[in-house]
mmCIF file of C-alpha atoms in Angstrom:
data_model
loop_
_atom_site.group_PDB
_atom_site.id
_atom_site.type_symbol
_atom_site.label_atom_id
_atom_site.label_comp_id
_atom_site.label_asym_id
_atom_site.label_seq_id
_atom_site.Cartn_x
_atom_site.Cartn_y
_atom_site.Cartn_z
ATOM 1 C CA UNK A 1 7.746 29.548 0.741
ATOM 2 C CA UNK A 2 7.606 26.127 2.256
ATOM 3 C CA UNK A 3 3.784 26.796 2.922
ATOM 4 C CA UNK A 4 2.828 27.407 -0.128
ATOM 5 C CA UNK A 5 4.742 24.305 -1.836
ATOM 6 C CA UNK A 6 3.126 22.226 0.942
ATOM 7 C CA UNK A 7 -0.443 22.979 -0.186
ATOM 8 C CA UNK A 8 0.630 22.484 -4.081
ATOM 9 C CA UNK A 9 1.783 19.007 -3.141
ATOM 10 C CA UNK A 10 -2.009 18.891 -0.602
ATOM 11 C CA UNK A 11 -3.692 19.855 -3.738
ATOM 12 C CA UNK A 12 -1.924 17.849 -6.246
ATOM 13 C CA UNK A 13 -2.529 14.649 -3.972
ATOM 14 C CA UNK A 14 -6.371 15.769 -3.385
ATOM 15 C CA UNK A 15 -6.886 15.862 -7.556
ATOM 16 C CA UNK A 16 -5.741 12.009 -7.860
ATOM 17 C CA UNK A 17 -8.606 9.453 -8.703
ATOM 18 C CA UNK A 18 -6.507 6.162 -8.846
ATOM 19 C CA UNK A 19 -4.263 4.366 -6.200
ATOM 20 C CA UNK A 20 -1.067 4.250 -9.163
ATOM 21 C CA UNK A 21 -1.692 8.072 -9.361
ATOM 22 C CA UNK A 22 -1.678 8.816 -5.988
ATOM 23 C CA UNK A 23 1.466 7.138 -5.410
ATOM 24 C CA UNK A 24 3.186 8.505 -8.240
ATOM 25 C CA UNK A 25 2.064 11.719 -7.477
ATOM 26 C CA UNK A 26 3.241 11.378 -3.800
ATOM 27 C CA UNK A 27 7.212 10.098 -4.351
ATOM 28 C CA UNK A 28 7.569 12.672 -7.406
ATOM 29 C CA UNK A 29 6.669 15.670 -5.130
ATOM 30 C CA UNK A 30 8.475 14.372 -2.642
ATOM 31 C CA UNK A 31 11.660 14.848 -4.746
ATOM 32 C CA UNK A 32 10.784 17.291 -7.107
ATOM 33 C CA UNK A 33 8.591 19.893 -4.691
ATOM 34 C CA UNK A 34 10.329 19.087 -1.585
ATOM 35 C CA UNK A 35 13.698 18.645 -2.870
ATOM 36 C CA UNK A 36 14.257 15.257 -0.709
ATOM 37 C CA UNK A 37 16.745 12.773 -2.566
ATOM 38 C CA UNK A 38 14.711 9.515 -3.060
ATOM 39 C CA UNK A 39 11.285 8.312 -2.055
ATOM 40 C CA UNK A 40 9.488 4.729 -2.261
ATOM 41 C CA UNK A 41 5.792 4.044 -0.918
ATOM 42 C CA UNK A 42 5.115 0.155 0.228
ATOM 43 C CA UNK A 43 1.665 -0.686 0.836
ATOM 44 C CA UNK A 44 0.233 -3.599 2.945
ATOM 45 C CA UNK A 45 -0.005 -6.472 1.111
ATOM 46 C CA UNK A 46 -1.987 -9.061 3.685
ATOM 47 C CA UNK A 47 -1.435 -8.260 7.733
ATOM 48 C CA UNK A 48 2.313 -7.862 7.833
ATOM 49 C CA UNK A 49 4.209 -7.806 4.204
ATOM 50 C CA UNK A 50 4.829 -4.431 2.972
ATOM 51 C CA UNK A 51 5.233 -4.273 -0.654
ATOM 52 C CA UNK A 52 6.576 -1.484 -3.017
ATOM 53 C CA UNK A 53 4.131 0.180 -5.373
ATOM 54 C CA UNK A 54 6.215 3.111 -6.387
ATOM 55 C CA UNK A 55 9.202 5.175 -5.885
ATOM 56 C CA UNK A 56 11.140 8.057 -7.262
ATOM 57 C CA UNK A 57 13.493 9.291 -9.061
ATOM 58 C CA UNK A 58 13.464 6.503 -11.835
ATOM 59 C CA UNK A 59 17.184 5.458 -12.502
ATOM 60 C CA UNK A 60 18.789 2.161 -13.867
ATOM 61 C CA UNK A 61 20.817 1.571 -10.323
ATOM 62 C CA UNK A 62 17.690 1.344 -7.826
ATOM 63 C CA UNK A 63 14.324 1.329 -9.833
ATOM 64 C CA UNK A 64 14.517 -2.264 -10.375
ATOM 65 C CA UNK A 65 15.216 -3.237 -6.757
ATOM 66 C CA UNK A 66 12.646 -0.796 -5.128
ATOM 67 C CA UNK A 67 9.985 -1.575 -7.250
ATOM 68 C CA UNK A 68 10.536 -5.454 -5.751
ATOM 69 C CA UNK A 69 11.162 -4.574 -2.480
ATOM 70 C CA UNK A 70 9.273 -6.420 -0.343
ATOM 71 C CA UNK A 71 9.723 -6.086 3.897
ATOM 72 C CA UNK A 72 8.179 -8.802 5.930
ATOM 73 C CA UNK A 73 7.193 -7.930 9.421
ATOM 74 C CA UNK A 74 8.860 -10.339 11.207
ATOM 75 C CA UNK A 75 11.892 -9.681 9.784
ATOM 76 C CA UNK A 76 11.697 -5.482 10.781
ATOM 77 C CA UNK A 77 10.115 -5.827 14.027
ATOM 78 C CA UNK A 78 11.000 -2.458 15.320
ATOM 79 C CA UNK A 79 10.356 -0.608 12.010
ATOM 80 C CA UNK A 80 6.717 -2.260 12.594
ATOM 81 C CA UNK A 81 6.404 -0.989 15.898
ATOM 82 C CA UNK A 82 7.545 2.434 14.714
ATOM 83 C CA UNK A 83 5.077 2.346 11.975
ATOM 84 C CA UNK A 84 1.922 1.209 14.309
ATOM 85 C CA UNK A 85 2.896 3.661 16.855
ATOM 86 C CA UNK A 86 2.522 6.765 14.284
ATOM 87 C CA UNK A 87 5.711 8.339 14.728
ATOM 88 C CA UNK A 88 8.348 8.961 11.708
ATOM 89 C CA UNK A 89 11.403 6.541 12.322
ATOM 90 C CA UNK A 90 15.055 7.436 11.402
ATOM 91 C CA UNK A 91 17.672 4.838 10.519
ATOM 92 C CA UNK A 92 21.585 5.341 10.090
ATOM 93 C CA UNK A 93 23.938 3.257 8.323
ATOM 94 C CA UNK A 94 26.271 3.084 10.963
ATOM 95 C CA UNK A 95 27.904 0.222 13.095
ATOM 96 C CA UNK A 96 27.055 2.233 15.883
ATOM 97 C CA UNK A 97 23.197 2.116 15.577
ATOM 98 C CA UNK A 98 21.486 -1.630 15.414
ATOM 99 C CA UNK A 99 19.230 -1.798 11.904
ATOM 100 C CA UNK A 100 17.371 -4.597 10.405
ATOM 101 C CA UNK A 101 18.056 -6.695 8.176
ATOM 102 C CA UNK A 102 15.877 -5.070 5.506
ATOM 103 C CA UNK A 103 15.957 -1.848 6.509
ATOM 104 C CA UNK A 104 20.352 -2.265 6.221
ATOM 105 C CA UNK A 105 20.487 -4.074 3.184
ATOM 106 C CA UNK A 106 17.899 -1.025 1.689
ATOM 107 C CA UNK A 107 20.602 1.481 2.822
ATOM 108 C CA UNK A 108 23.557 -0.677 1.166
ATOM 109 C CA UNK A 109 21.583 -0.722 -2.216
ATOM 110 C CA UNK A 110 20.778 2.907 -2.329
ATOM 111 C CA UNK A 111 24.352 3.738 -1.049
ATOM 112 C CA UNK A 112 22.428 6.052 1.769
ATOM 113 C CA UNK A 113 23.425 7.255 4.884
ATOM 114 C CA UNK A 114 19.650 7.659 6.131
ATOM 115 C CA UNK A 115 16.633 6.731 5.775
ATOM 116 C CA UNK A 116 13.150 7.740 7.216
ATOM 117 C CA UNK A 117 10.122 5.567 7.202
ATOM 118 C CA UNK A 118 7.055 7.415 8.123
ATOM 119 C CA UNK A 119 3.570 5.935 8.308
ATOM 120 C CA UNK A 120 0.605 6.112 5.646
ATOM 121 C CA UNK A 121 -2.874 6.044 7.502
ATOM 122 C CA UNK A 122 -6.098 6.931 6.958
ATOM 123 C CA UNK A 123 -9.318 7.058 8.687
ATOM 124 C CA UNK A 124 -9.085 3.293 8.588
ATOM 125 C CA UNK A 125 -5.781 2.605 10.419
ATOM 126 C CA UNK A 126 -2.263 2.054 8.664
ATOM 127 C CA UNK A 127 -1.809 1.134 5.289
ATOM 128 C CA UNK A 128 1.828 1.276 4.737
ATOM 129 C CA UNK A 129 4.575 3.699 4.693
ATOM 130 C CA UNK A 130 6.918 6.400 2.825
ATOM 131 C CA UNK A 131 9.943 5.425 2.737
ATOM 132 C CA UNK A 132 12.526 8.944 2.217
ATOM 133 C CA UNK A 133 16.232 8.582 1.834
ATOM 134 C CA UNK A 134 19.252 10.723 1.376
ATOM 135 C CA UNK A 135 20.764 8.632 -1.852
ATOM 136 C CA UNK A 136 22.428 11.558 -2.748
ATOM 137 C CA UNK A 137 24.289 13.224 -0.360
ATOM 138 C CA UNK A 138 21.557 15.512 1.256
ATOM 139 C CA UNK A 139 22.308 16.358 4.806
ATOM 140 C CA UNK A 140 20.678 14.452 7.981
ATOM 141 C CA UNK A 141 17.067 14.705 8.376
ATOM 142 C CA UNK A 142 15.856 16.919 10.853
ATOM 143 C CA UNK A 143 12.861 17.404 12.860
ATOM 144 C CA UNK A 144 11.465 20.098 10.555
ATOM 145 C CA UNK A 145 11.811 17.275 7.858
ATOM 146 C CA UNK A 146 10.110 14.652 9.702
ATOM 147 C CA UNK A 147 7.699 17.113 10.850
ATOM 148 C CA UNK A 148 6.734 17.743 7.096
ATOM 149 C CA UNK A 149 6.694 14.844 5.783
ATOM 150 C CA UNK A 150 4.389 13.593 8.132
ATOM 151 C CA UNK A 151 1.552 15.947 7.369
ATOM 152 C CA UNK A 152 2.227 15.255 3.965
ATOM 153 C CA UNK A 153 2.371 11.354 4.456
ATOM 154 C CA UNK A 154 -0.946 12.354 6.322
ATOM 155 C CA UNK A 155 -2.486 13.401 3.100
ATOM 156 C CA UNK A 156 -1.492 10.355 1.090
ATOM 157 C CA UNK A 157 -2.816 8.053 3.611
ATOM 158 C CA UNK A 158 -6.466 9.809 3.148
ATOM 159 C CA UNK A 159 -5.715 9.736 -0.815
ATOM 160 C CA UNK A 160 -5.205 6.069 -0.673
ATOM 161 C CA UNK A 161 -7.611 5.288 1.007
ATOM 162 C CA UNK A 162 -10.099 7.145 -0.904
ATOM 163 C CA UNK A 163 -8.589 5.703 -4.362
ATOM 164 C CA UNK A 164 -8.837 2.583 -3.143
ATOM 165 C CA UNK A 165 -13.004 3.318 -2.407
ATOM 166 C CA UNK A 166 -13.549 4.661 -5.455
ATOM 167 C CA UNK A 167 -11.716 1.479 -7.165
ATOM 168 C CA UNK A 168 -14.046 -0.955 -5.252
ATOM 169 C CA UNK A 169 -17.532 1.086 -5.690
ATOM 170 C CA UNK A 170 -16.263 0.901 -9.299
ATOM 171 C CA UNK A 171 -15.745 -2.838 -9.215
ATOM 172 C CA UNK A 172 -19.497 -3.427 -7.530
ATOM 173 C CA UNK A 173 -20.597 -1.706 -10.372
ATOM 174 C CA UNK A 174 -19.399 -3.527 -13.059
ATOM 175 C CA UNK A 175 -19.412 -6.969 -11.325
ATOM 176 C CA UNK A 176 -23.477 -6.432 -10.328
ATOM 177 C CA UNK A 177 -24.761 -5.745 -13.925
ATOM 178 C CA UNK A 178 -26.921 -2.774 -12.435
ATOM 179 C CA UNK A 179 -26.676 0.468 -14.222
ATOM 180 C CA UNK A 180 -24.658 3.286 -11.830
ATOM 181 C CA UNK A 181 -27.081 5.137 -9.645
ATOM 182 C CA UNK A 182 -25.963 8.567 -10.104
ATOM 183 C CA UNK A 183 -26.850 10.205 -7.434
ATOM 184 C CA UNK A 184 -25.360 7.611 -4.837
ATOM 185 C CA UNK A 185 -22.142 7.863 -6.683
ATOM 186 C CA UNK A 186 -22.387 11.525 -6.691
ATOM 187 C CA UNK A 187 -22.915 11.071 -2.442
ATOM 188 C CA UNK A 188 -19.895 9.208 -2.453
ATOM 189 C CA UNK A 189 -17.675 11.280 -4.614
ATOM 190 C CA UNK A 190 -18.830 14.668 -2.806
ATOM 191 C CA UNK A 191 -18.044 12.812 0.705
ATOM 192 C CA UNK A 192 -14.700 12.056 -0.508
ATOM 193 C CA UNK A 193 -14.126 15.413 -1.549
ATOM 194 C CA UNK A 194 -15.435 16.942 1.550
ATOM 195 C CA UNK A 195 -13.042 14.310 3.846
ATOM 196 C CA UNK A 196 -10.279 15.578 1.792
ATOM 197 C CA UNK A 197 -10.721 19.365 2.191
ATOM 198 C CA UNK A 198 -11.302 18.712 6.063
ATOM 199 C CA UNK A 199 -7.904 16.842 6.198
ATOM 200 C CA UNK A 200 -6.171 19.922 4.264
ATOM 201 C CA UNK A 201 -7.457 22.224 5.976
ATOM 202 C CA UNK A 202 -5.888 20.608 9.254
ATOM 203 C CA UNK A 203 -2.677 20.035 7.388
ATOM 204 C CA UNK A 204 -2.437 23.820 6.562
ATOM 205 C CA UNK A 205 -3.106 24.781 10.140
ATOM 206 C CA UNK A 206 -0.365 22.559 11.024
ATOM 207 C CA UNK A 207 2.159 23.904 8.181
ATOM 208 C CA UNK A 208 1.249 27.463 9.205
ATOM 209 C CA UNK A 209 2.352 26.676 13.235
ATOM 210 C CA UNK A 210 5.403 24.674 11.606
ATOM 211 C CA UNK A 211 6.801 28.116 9.954
ATOM 212 C CA UNK A 212 5.915 30.299 12.711
ATOM 213 C CA UNK A 213 7.853 27.671 14.585
#
């Protein structure tokens, strides 16, 4: 069922400890587990610039473009406003809809009719966005698709934040020259797991309501 697949995705994200592992699991799950055509993760590099860090599927036609994709907040104010609001934003390659240049270029490059931008946020706020597209001719995104992707993105946002915290802790230990305090490290790890489990439980309840709808 959809719920079982979503729980598998949630569990897989929670198992990852490095940023690259989290983003890789996210985009691959969006495509291989959930059946969407393509997915790209962009994270903020500074206050306003979004920079691509991972994408799927990997193919010669689009991989290089997507892995070099950068979106300046000043050139995509509508997109930035949507992300800040916490709600997914749907963009369509149609002359009837005004689409900002970076998104229109993305749609053109992918030969996609639609792209859905979903905020990625952790406990400390917005960290980036998940872009999901229908480059292979998939049907238009439904409200159910949007809800599912929003739930997955919420899990991913927490996992990204935790991966960064672990990396920062390791760097601090490396540069301090001091021996690791195993008790302190264990406490951080336990806290991380508890946060992920609590978030996972909340999302499972949301997914159950989605199935009942």
